[in-house]
Amino acid sequence: MSRIEQLADGVTLYLGDCREILPTLGKVDAVVTDPPYGIGVDKTMAKQGGTQYGKAAAAKRHYEATDWDSLPPAWILQCLRDISRYQIIFGGNYFDLPPSRCWLVWDKDNGDNAFADCELAWTNLDKPVRHIKWMWNGMLRKGGEDRSDHPTQKPLEVMRWCIWQLPTDCRSILDPFMGSGTTGMAAVKANIPFIGIERHEPYFDIACKRIQAALDAPDMFVEAPKPAKQEAML
């Protein structure tokens, strides 16, 4: 079942398949997203967390076979470039994307183990490579940040840092693979309008709660978006 949650002016969340929803949307300034890489992470983390393929994963708490990472979304990458001026795409090293001057490197500060030290985000930004070090290893999470039930949730501060890399004329952000809504939280804390799309209803519900919480507790000196009513999707 599809639905729309309008959490505030300029903050709209869609439950549904992004392949169906994206053609109904207009252009945005930036796409900031962490899509499936097509490396079968869903299967590897059914019983245990972590992956050696560069995607920070926690053990699944919902054990249904969602199979969300069986194929890379090659069908959507061109669409993302067509609808936005700027793109930040985690896992871009798995996709057929043009050479980039600016990759964003998240050092997960994992210590000495067999898992990937970093995750890479491809961008089309005209700036040098940027790097952030932020621990996100099991229970060892910098700042003690809570982790939702989403298995590959990104740290909020990492996504805020990604948004800071965007040019100052960026006035709207889209995440077509919203997951538990961390990109949306980062966007609303920066007072940037946000559109999120998620097809898995349990994760969509988590995203709604987390982004609403971010709206209810805005950063100091940043004006919060105005509340808006819920709408049903026809």
PDB file of N, CA and C in Angstrom, residues 133-226:
ATOM      1  N   LYS A 133      36.343  10.504   9.844  1.00  0.00           N
ATOM      2  CA  LYS A 133      36.566   9.321  10.686  1.00  0.00           C
ATOM      3  C   LYS A 133      35.478   9.284  11.747  1.00  0.00           C
ATOM      4  N   TRP A 134      34.679   8.235  11.717  1.00  0.00           N
ATOM      5  CA  TRP A 134      33.546   8.149  12.646  1.00  0.00           C
ATOM      6  C   TRP A 134      33.298   6.684  12.997  1.00  0.00           C
ATOM      7  N   MET A 135      33.562   6.310  14.238  1.00  0.00           N
ATOM      8  CA  MET A 135      33.447   4.906  14.643  1.00  0.00           C
ATOM      9  C   MET A 135      31.998   4.434  14.583  1.00  0.00           C
ATOM     10  N   TRP A 136      31.811   3.239  13.995  1.00  0.00           N
ATOM     11  CA  TRP A 136      30.471   2.661  13.840  1.00  0.00           C
ATOM     12  C   TRP A 136      30.640   1.153  13.764  1.00  0.00           C
ATOM     13  N   ASN A 137      31.030   0.576  14.913  1.00  0.00           N
ATOM     14  CA  ASN A 137      31.419  -0.829  14.941  1.00  0.00           C
ATOM     15  C   ASN A 137      30.664  -1.534  16.058  1.00  0.00           C
ATOM     16  N   GLY A 138      29.547  -2.193  15.690  1.00  0.00           N
ATOM     17  CA  GLY A 138      28.755  -2.892  16.687  1.00  0.00           C
ATOM     18  C   GLY A 138      28.226  -1.930  17.740  1.00  0.00           C
ATOM     19  N   MET A 139      28.518  -2.222  19.009  1.00  0.00           N
ATOM     20  CA  MET A 139      28.086  -1.355  20.101  1.00  0.00           C
ATOM     21  C   MET A 139      28.995  -0.137  20.249  1.00  0.00           C
ATOM     22  N   LEU A 140      30.131  -0.139  19.560  1.00  0.00           N
ATOM     23  CA  LEU A 140      31.083   0.965  19.670  1.00  0.00           C
ATOM     24  C   LEU A 140      30.744   2.013  18.620  1.00  0.00           C
ATOM     25  N   ARG A 141      29.891   2.946  18.990  1.00  0.00           N
ATOM     26  CA  ARG A 141      29.449   3.976  18.062  1.00  0.00           C
ATOM     27  C   ARG A 141      29.776   5.344  18.646  1.00  0.00           C
ATOM     28  N   LYS A 142      30.494   6.129  17.893  1.00  0.00           N
ATOM     29  CA  LYS A 142      30.912   7.436  18.380  1.00  0.00           C
ATOM     30  C   LYS A 142      29.702   8.261  18.802  1.00  0.00           C
ATOM     31  N   GLY A 143      29.793   8.863  19.972  1.00  0.00           N
ATOM     32  CA  GLY A 143      28.700   9.669  20.483  1.00  0.00           C
ATOM     33  C   GLY A 143      27.566   8.863  21.077  1.00  0.00           C
ATOM     34  N   GLY A 144      27.683   7.507  21.062  1.00  0.00           N
ATOM     35  CA  GLY A 144      26.636   6.663  21.619  1.00  0.00           C
ATOM     36  C   GLY A 144      25.333   6.712  20.850  1.00  0.00           C
ATOM     37  N   GLU A 145      25.396   7.025  19.558  1.00  0.00           N
ATOM     38  CA  GLU A 145      24.179   7.163  18.745  1.00  0.00           C
ATOM     39  C   GLU A 145      23.374   5.875  18.716  1.00  0.00           C
ATOM     40  N   ASP A 146      22.056   5.996  18.871  1.00  0.00           N
ATOM     41  CA  ASP A 146      21.180   4.833  18.795  1.00  0.00           C
ATOM     42  C   ASP A 146      21.150   4.289  17.381  1.00  0.00           C
ATOM     43  N   ARG A 147      20.947   2.977  17.294  1.00  0.00           N
ATOM     44  CA  ARG A 147      20.809   2.348  15.983  1.00  0.00           C
ATOM     45  C   ARG A 147      19.402   1.779  15.872  1.00  0.00           C
ATOM     46  N   SER A 148      18.727   2.102  14.787  1.00  0.00           N
ATOM     47  CA  SER A 148      17.368   1.602  14.584  1.00  0.00           C
ATOM     48  C   SER A 148      17.415   0.164  14.080  1.00  0.00           C
ATOM     49  N   ASP A 149      16.258  -0.369  13.718  1.00  0.00           N
ATOM     50  CA  ASP A 149      16.201  -1.739  13.218  1.00  0.00           C
ATOM     51  C   ASP A 149      16.709  -1.876  11.789  1.00  0.00           C
ATOM     52  N   HIS A 150      17.054  -0.777  11.137  1.00  0.00           N
ATOM     53  CA  HIS A 150      17.547  -0.897   9.762  1.00  0.00           C
ATOM     54  C   HIS A 150      18.969  -1.440   9.776  1.00  0.00           C
ATOM     55  N   PRO A 151      19.263  -2.492   8.981  1.00  0.00           N
ATOM     56  CA  PRO A 151      20.558  -3.167   9.094  1.00  0.00           C
ATOM     57  C   PRO A 151      21.753  -2.368   8.588  1.00  0.00           C
ATOM     58  N   THR A 152      21.547  -1.412   7.685  1.00  0.00           N
ATOM     59  CA  THR A 152      22.698  -0.671   7.150  1.00  0.00           C
ATOM     60  C   THR A 152      22.553   0.833   7.397  1.00  0.00           C
ATOM     61  N   GLN A 153      22.014   1.179   8.549  1.00  0.00           N
ATOM     62  CA  GLN A 153      21.841   2.584   8.909  1.00  0.00           C
ATOM     63  C   GLN A 153      23.190   3.302   8.968  1.00  0.00           C
ATOM     64  N   LYS A 154      23.244   4.511   8.388  1.00  0.00           N
ATOM     65  CA  LYS A 154      24.429   5.352   8.463  1.00  0.00           C
ATOM     66  C   LYS A 154      24.373   6.234   9.717  1.00  0.00           C
ATOM     67  N   PRO A 155      25.524   6.593  10.265  1.00  0.00           N
ATOM     68  CA  PRO A 155      25.526   7.539  11.387  1.00  0.00           C
ATOM     69  C   PRO A 155      24.979   8.891  10.947  1.00  0.00           C
ATOM     70  N   LEU A 156      24.216   9.522  11.826  1.00  0.00           N
ATOM     71  CA  LEU A 156      23.659  10.828  11.503  1.00  0.00           C
ATOM     72  C   LEU A 156      24.766  11.836  11.198  1.00  0.00           C
ATOM     73  N   GLU A 157      25.823  11.841  11.976  1.00  0.00           N
ATOM     74  CA  GLU A 157      26.870  12.836  11.767  1.00  0.00           C
ATOM     75  C   GLU A 157      27.603  12.627  10.449  1.00  0.00           C
ATOM     76  N   VAL A 158      27.695  11.397   9.984  1.00  0.00           N
ATOM     77  CA  VAL A 158      28.310  11.150   8.674  1.00  0.00           C
ATOM     78  C   VAL A 158      27.438  11.736   7.571  1.00  0.00           C
ATOM     79  N   MET A 159      26.123  11.563   7.676  1.00  0.00           N
ATOM     80  CA  MET A 159      25.247  12.110   6.644  1.00  0.00           C
ATOM     81  C   MET A 159      25.172  13.633   6.726  1.00  0.00           C
ATOM     82  N   ARG A 160      25.257  14.188   7.917  1.00  0.00           N
ATOM     83  CA  ARG A 160      25.318  15.652   8.027  1.00  0.00           C
ATOM     84  C   ARG A 160      26.593  16.168   7.357  1.00  0.00           C
ATOM     85  N   TRP A 161      27.679  15.480   7.594  1.00  0.00           N
ATOM     86  CA  TRP A 161      28.957  15.856   6.972  1.00  0.00           C
ATOM     87  C   TRP A 161      28.853  15.788   5.454  1.00  0.00           C
ATOM     88  N   CYS A 162      28.184  14.764   4.932  1.00  0.00           N
ATOM     89  CA  CYS A 162      27.993  14.654   3.480  1.00  0.00           C
ATOM     90  C   CYS A 162      27.221  15.864   2.955  1.00  0.00           C
ATOM     91  N   ILE A 163      26.164  16.234   3.651  1.00  0.00           N
ATOM     92  CA  ILE A 163      25.361  17.370   3.207  1.00  0.00           C
ATOM     93  C   ILE A 163      26.176  18.662   3.257  1.00  0.00           C
ATOM     94  N   TRP A 164      27.057  18.787   4.220  1.00  0.00           N
ATOM     95  CA  TRP A 164      27.911  19.978   4.289  1.00  0.00           C
ATOM     96  C   TRP A 164      28.814  20.109   3.070  1.00  0.00           C
ATOM     97  N   GLN A 165      29.067  19.008   2.379  1.00  0.00           N
ATOM     98  CA  GLN A 165      29.928  19.053   1.194  1.00  0.00           C
ATOM     99  C   GLN A 165      29.208  19.653  -0.019  1.00  0.00           C
ATOM    100  N   LEU A 166      27.893  19.707   0.034  1.00  0.00           N
ATOM    101  CA  LEU A 166      27.124  20.229  -1.100  1.00  0.00           C
ATOM    102  C   LEU A 166      27.319  21.741  -1.232  1.00  0.00           C
ATOM    103  N   PRO A 167      27.223  22.273  -2.439  1.00  0.00           N
ATOM    104  CA  PRO A 167      27.315  23.730  -2.611  1.00  0.00           C
ATOM    105  C   PRO A 167      26.229  24.455  -1.827  1.00  0.00           C
ATOM    106  N   THR A 168      26.500  25.698  -1.491  1.00  0.00           N
ATOM    107  CA  THR A 168      25.578  26.468  -0.656  1.00  0.00           C
ATOM    108  C   THR A 168      24.261  26.785  -1.354  1.00  0.00           C
ATOM    109  N   ASP A 169      24.220  26.624  -2.688  1.00  0.00           N
ATOM    110  CA  ASP A 169      22.966  26.892  -3.398  1.00  0.00           C
ATOM    111  C   ASP A 169      22.047  25.680  -3.441  1.00  0.00           C
ATOM    112  N   CYS A 170      22.399  24.599  -2.722  1.00  0.00           N
ATOM    113  CA  CYS A 170      21.538  23.412  -2.657  1.00  0.00           C
ATOM    114  C   CYS A 170      20.351  23.708  -1.757  1.00  0.00           C
ATOM    115  N   ARG A 171      19.152  23.633  -2.307  1.00  0.00           N
ATOM    116  CA  ARG A 171      17.943  23.978  -1.569  1.00  0.00           C
ATOM    117  C   ARG A 171      16.939  22.829  -1.471  1.00  0.00           C
ATOM    118  N   SER A 172      17.303  21.644  -1.965  1.00  0.00           N
ATOM    119  CA  SER A 172      16.415  20.489  -1.823  1.00  0.00           C
ATOM    120  C   SER A 172      17.231  19.212  -1.978  1.00  0.00           C
ATOM    121  N   ILE A 173      16.855  18.187  -1.206  1.00  0.00           N
ATOM    122  CA  ILE A 173      17.566  16.912  -1.194  1.00  0.00           C
ATOM    123  C   ILE A 173      16.560  15.778  -1.339  1.00  0.00           C
ATOM    124  N   LEU A 174      16.900  14.803  -2.156  1.00  0.00           N
ATOM    125  CA  LEU A 174      16.093  13.601  -2.372  1.00  0.00           C
ATOM    126  C   LEU A 174      16.909  12.374  -2.004  1.00  0.00           C
ATOM    127  N   ASP A 175      16.276  11.432  -1.282  1.00  0.00           N
ATOM    128  CA  ASP A 175      16.854  10.114  -1.040  1.00  0.00           C
ATOM    129  C   ASP A 175      15.832   9.074  -1.477  1.00  0.00           C
ATOM    130  N   PRO A 176      16.035   8.441  -2.648  1.00  0.00           N
ATOM    131  CA  PRO A 176      15.057   7.464  -3.143  1.00  0.00           C
ATOM    132  C   PRO A 176      15.184   6.090  -2.487  1.00  0.00           C
ATOM    133  N   PHE A 177      16.227   5.896  -1.673  1.00  0.00           N
ATOM    134  CA  PHE A 177      16.402   4.660  -0.908  1.00  0.00           C
ATOM    135  C   PHE A 177      16.528   5.066   0.561  1.00  0.00           C
ATOM    136  N   MET A 178      15.456   5.574   1.133  1.00  0.00           N
ATOM    137  CA  MET A 178      15.504   6.298   2.402  1.00  0.00           C
ATOM    138  C   MET A 178      15.855   5.429   3.593  1.00  0.00           C
ATOM    139  N   GLY A 179      15.493   4.146   3.563  1.00  0.00           N
ATOM    140  CA  GLY A 179      15.777   3.295   4.707  1.00  0.00           C
ATOM    141  C   GLY A 179      15.142   3.836   5.970  1.00  0.00           C
ATOM    142  N   SER A 180      15.940   3.988   7.027  1.00  0.00           N
ATOM    143  CA  SER A 180      15.419   4.459   8.308  1.00  0.00           C
ATOM    144  C   SER A 180      15.474   5.969   8.442  1.00  0.00           C
ATOM    145  N   GLY A 181      15.826   6.686   7.364  1.00  0.00           N
ATOM    146  CA  GLY A 181      15.626   8.130   7.333  1.00  0.00           C
ATOM    147  C   GLY A 181      16.772   8.991   7.813  1.00  0.00           C
ATOM    148  N   THR A 182      17.990   8.459   7.873  1.00  0.00           N
ATOM    149  CA  THR A 182      19.096   9.255   8.400  1.00  0.00           C
ATOM    150  C   THR A 182      19.406  10.457   7.511  1.00  0.00           C
ATOM    151  N   THR A 183      19.359  10.281   6.196  1.00  0.00           N
ATOM    152  CA  THR A 183      19.587  11.423   5.297  1.00  0.00           C
ATOM    153  C   THR A 183      18.537  12.505   5.537  1.00  0.00           C
ATOM    154  N   GLY A 184      17.292  12.085   5.741  1.00  0.00           N
ATOM    155  CA  GLY A 184      16.239  13.055   6.014  1.00  0.00           C
ATOM    156  C   GLY A 184      16.463  13.802   7.315  1.00  0.00           C
ATOM    157  N   MET A 185      16.923  13.103   8.347  1.00  0.00           N
ATOM    158  CA  MET A 185      17.234  13.761   9.610  1.00  0.00           C
ATOM    159  C   MET A 185      18.323  14.815   9.410  1.00  0.00           C
ATOM    160  N   ALA A 186      19.363  14.448   8.670  1.00  0.00           N
ATOM    161  CA  ALA A 186      20.453  15.381   8.425  1.00  0.00           C
ATOM    162  C   ALA A 186      19.980  16.592   7.636  1.00  0.00           C
ATOM    163  N   ALA A 187      19.091  16.360   6.675  1.00  0.00           N
ATOM    164  CA  ALA A 187      18.590  17.459   5.842  1.00  0.00           C
ATOM    165  C   ALA A 187      17.755  18.437   6.666  1.00  0.00           C
ATOM    166  N   VAL A 188      16.829  17.906   7.469  1.00  0.00           N
ATOM    167  CA  VAL A 188      15.967  18.818   8.217  1.00  0.00           C
ATOM    168  C   VAL A 188      16.748  19.566   9.287  1.00  0.00           C
ATOM    169  N   LYS A 189      17.793  18.953   9.827  1.00  0.00           N
ATOM    170  CA  LYS A 189      18.629  19.649  10.798  1.00  0.00           C
ATOM    171  C   LYS A 189      19.418  20.777  10.138  1.00  0.00           C
ATOM    172  N   ALA A 190      19.637  20.650   8.824  1.00  0.00           N
ATOM    173  CA  ALA A 190      20.281  21.733   8.078  1.00  0.00           C
ATOM    174  C   ALA A 190      19.258  22.690   7.481  1.00  0.00           C
ATOM    175  N   ASN A 191      17.972  22.453   7.785  1.00  0.00           N
ATOM    176  CA  ASN A 191      16.870  23.263   7.274  1.00  0.00           C
ATOM    177  C   ASN A 191      16.807  23.255   5.748  1.00  0.00           C
ATOM    178  N   ILE A 192      17.047  22.078   5.164  1.00  0.00           N
ATOM    179  CA  ILE A 192      16.961  21.900   3.720  1.00  0.00           C
ATOM    180  C   ILE A 192      15.752  21.009   3.421  1.00  0.00           C
ATOM    181  N   PRO A 193      14.849  21.428   2.543  1.00  0.00           N
ATOM    182  CA  PRO A 193      13.704  20.588   2.185  1.00  0.00           C
ATOM    183  C   PRO A 193      14.142  19.194   1.737  1.00  0.00           C
ATOM    184  N   PHE A 194      13.334  18.190   2.097  1.00  0.00           N
ATOM    185  CA  PHE A 194      13.721  16.798   1.882  1.00  0.00           C
ATOM    186  C   PHE A 194      12.561  15.993   1.321  1.00  0.00           C
ATOM    187  N   ILE A 195      12.878  15.128   0.354  1.00  0.00           N
ATOM    188  CA  ILE A 195      11.954  14.125  -0.171  1.00  0.00           C
ATOM    189  C   ILE A 195      12.587  12.760   0.032  1.00  0.00           C
ATOM    190  N   GLY A 196      11.860  11.856   0.666  1.00  0.00           N
ATOM    191  CA  GLY A 196      12.363  10.499   0.883  1.00  0.00           C
ATOM    192  C   GLY A 196      11.405   9.469   0.326  1.00  0.00           C
ATOM    193  N   ILE A 197      11.968   8.382  -0.211  1.00  0.00           N
ATOM    194  CA  ILE A 197      11.166   7.281  -0.752  1.00  0.00           C
ATOM    195  C   ILE A 197      11.688   5.974  -0.154  1.00  0.00           C
ATOM    196  N   GLU A 198      10.788   5.143   0.332  1.00  0.00           N
ATOM    197  CA  GLU A 198      11.158   3.843   0.891  1.00  0.00           C
ATOM    198  C   GLU A 198      10.032   2.857   0.607  1.00  0.00           C
ATOM    199  N   ARG A 199      10.372   1.690   0.104  1.00  0.00           N
ATOM    200  CA  ARG A 199       9.328   0.730  -0.287  1.00  0.00           C
ATOM    201  C   ARG A 199       8.976  -0.274   0.805  1.00  0.00           C
ATOM    202  N   HIS A 200       9.839  -0.411   1.818  1.00  0.00           N
ATOM    203  CA  HIS A 200       9.613  -1.398   2.871  1.00  0.00           C
ATOM    204  C   HIS A 200       8.928  -0.704   4.042  1.00  0.00           C
ATOM    205  N   GLU A 201       7.667  -1.058   4.311  1.00  0.00           N
ATOM    206  CA  GLU A 201       6.857  -0.294   5.253  1.00  0.00           C
ATOM    207  C   GLU A 201       7.434  -0.227   6.662  1.00  0.00           C
ATOM    208  N   PRO A 202       7.976  -1.315   7.233  1.00  0.00           N
ATOM    209  CA  PRO A 202       8.555  -1.174   8.586  1.00  0.00           C
ATOM    210  C   PRO A 202       9.665  -0.133   8.644  1.00  0.00           C
ATOM    211  N   TYR A 203      10.520  -0.084   7.632  1.00  0.00           N
ATOM    212  CA  TYR A 203      11.582   0.929   7.621  1.00  0.00           C
ATOM    213  C   TYR A 203      11.016   2.326   7.370  1.00  0.00           C
ATOM    214  N   PHE A 204       9.988   2.396   6.523  1.00  0.00           N
ATOM    215  CA  PHE A 204       9.328   3.682   6.276  1.00  0.00           C
ATOM    216  C   PHE A 204       8.774   4.254   7.581  1.00  0.00           C
ATOM    217  N   ASP A 205       8.136   3.408   8.383  1.00  0.00           N
ATOM    218  CA  ASP A 205       7.576   3.872   9.644  1.00  0.00           C
ATOM    219  C   ASP A 205       8.672   4.353  10.592  1.00  0.00           C
ATOM    220  N   ILE A 206       9.799   3.641  10.610  1.00  0.00           N
ATOM    221  CA  ILE A 206      10.932   4.078  11.430  1.00  0.00           C
ATOM    222  C   ILE A 206      11.425   5.436  10.953  1.00  0.00           C
ATOM    223  N   ALA A 207      11.527   5.606   9.633  1.00  0.00           N
ATOM    224  CA  ALA A 207      11.994   6.884   9.078  1.00  0.00           C
ATOM    225  C   ALA A 207      11.065   8.021   9.471  1.00  0.00           C
ATOM    226  N   CYS A 208       9.766   7.796   9.395  1.00  0.00           N
ATOM    227  CA  CYS A 208       8.814   8.838   9.771  1.00  0.00           C
ATOM    228  C   CYS A 208       9.040   9.279  11.210  1.00  0.00           C
ATOM    229  N   LYS A 209       9.223   8.326  12.118  1.00  0.00           N
ATOM    230  CA  LYS A 209       9.411   8.656  13.531  1.00  0.00           C
ATOM    231  C   LYS A 209      10.727   9.389  13.753  1.00  0.00           C
ATOM    232  N   ARG A 210      11.785   8.935  13.092  1.00  0.00           N
ATOM    233  CA  ARG A 210      13.102   9.552  13.326  1.00  0.00           C
ATOM    234  C   ARG A 210      13.164  10.969  12.746  1.00  0.00           C
ATOM    235  N   ILE A 211      12.601  11.156  11.563  1.00  0.00           N
ATOM    236  CA  ILE A 211      12.627  12.495  10.958  1.00  0.00           C
ATOM    237  C   ILE A 211      11.710  13.436  11.724  1.00  0.00           C
ATOM    238  N   GLN A 212      10.570  12.924  12.194  1.00  0.00           N
ATOM    239  CA  GLN A 212       9.701  13.764  13.016  1.00  0.00           C
ATOM    240  C   GLN A 212      10.416  14.186  14.292  1.00  0.00           C
ATOM    241  N   ALA A 213      11.175  13.272  14.888  1.00  0.00           N
ATOM    242  CA  ALA A 213      11.928  13.613  16.096  1.00  0.00           C
ATOM    243  C   ALA A 213      12.963  14.694  15.808  1.00  0.00           C
ATOM    244  N   ALA A 214      13.591  14.623  14.634  1.00  0.00           N
ATOM    245  CA  ALA A 214      14.550  15.659  14.255  1.00  0.00           C
ATOM    246  C   ALA A 214      13.859  17.001  14.054  1.00  0.00           C
ATOM    247  N   LEU A 215      12.655  16.981  13.508  1.00  0.00           N
ATOM    248  CA  LEU A 215      11.886  18.219  13.344  1.00  0.00           C
ATOM    249  C   LEU A 215      11.472  18.797  14.693  1.00  0.00           C
ATOM    250  N   ASP A 216      11.174  17.925  15.641  1.00  0.00           N
ATOM    251  CA  ASP A 216      10.726  18.375  16.960  1.00  0.00           C
ATOM    252  C   ASP A 216      11.863  18.911  17.816  1.00  0.00           C
ATOM    253  N   ALA A 217      13.103  18.569  17.435  1.00  0.00           N
ATOM    254  CA  ALA A 217      14.268  19.020  18.205  1.00  0.00           C
ATOM    255  C   ALA A 217      15.296  19.623  17.257  1.00  0.00           C
ATOM    256  N   PRO A 218      14.960  20.755  16.622  1.00  0.00           N
ATOM    257  CA  PRO A 218      15.878  21.352  15.644  1.00  0.00           C
ATOM    258  C   PRO A 218      17.128  21.898  16.310  1.00  0.00           C
ATOM    259  N   ASP A 219      18.180  22.060  15.509  1.00  0.00           N
ATOM    260  CA  ASP A 219      19.415  22.643  16.012  1.00  0.00           C
ATOM    261  C   ASP A 219      19.194  24.099  16.388  1.00  0.00           C
ATOM    262  N   MET A 220      19.987  24.595  17.306  1.00  0.00           N
ATOM    263  CA  MET A 220      19.907  25.999  17.681  1.00  0.00           C
ATOM    264  C   MET A 220      20.247  26.881  16.489  1.00  0.00           C
ATOM    265  N   PHE A 221      19.567  28.007  16.400  1.00  0.00           N
ATOM    266  CA  PHE A 221      19.816  29.022  15.381  1.00  0.00           C
ATOM    267  C   PHE A 221      19.382  28.585  13.982  1.00  0.00           C
ATOM    268  N   VAL A 222      18.690  27.450  13.873  1.00  0.00           N
ATOM    269  CA  VAL A 222      18.159  27.005  12.589  1.00  0.00           C
ATOM    270  C   VAL A 222      16.646  26.944  12.709  1.00  0.00           C
ATOM    271  N   GLU A 223      15.957  27.690  11.884  1.00  0.00           N
ATOM    272  CA  GLU A 223      14.498  27.712  11.933  1.00  0.00           C
ATOM    273  C   GLU A 223      13.925  26.388  11.461  1.00  0.00           C
ATOM    274  N   ALA A 224      13.035  25.796  12.248  1.00  0.00           N
ATOM    275  CA  ALA A 224      12.430  24.516  11.899  1.00  0.00           C
ATOM    276  C   ALA A 224      11.371  24.696  10.818  1.00  0.00           C
ATOM    277  N   PRO A 225      11.236  23.729   9.880  1.00  0.00           N
ATOM    278  CA  PRO A 225      10.141  23.792   8.905  1.00  0.00           C
ATOM    279  C   PRO A 225       8.794  23.770   9.609  1.00  0.00           C
ATOM    280  N   LYS A 226       7.807  24.395   8.987  1.00  0.00           N
ATOM    281  CA  LYS A 226       6.475  24.466   9.566  1.00  0.00           C
ATOM    282  C   LYS A 226       5.754  23.133   9.435  1.00  0.00           C
TER     283      LYS A 226
END
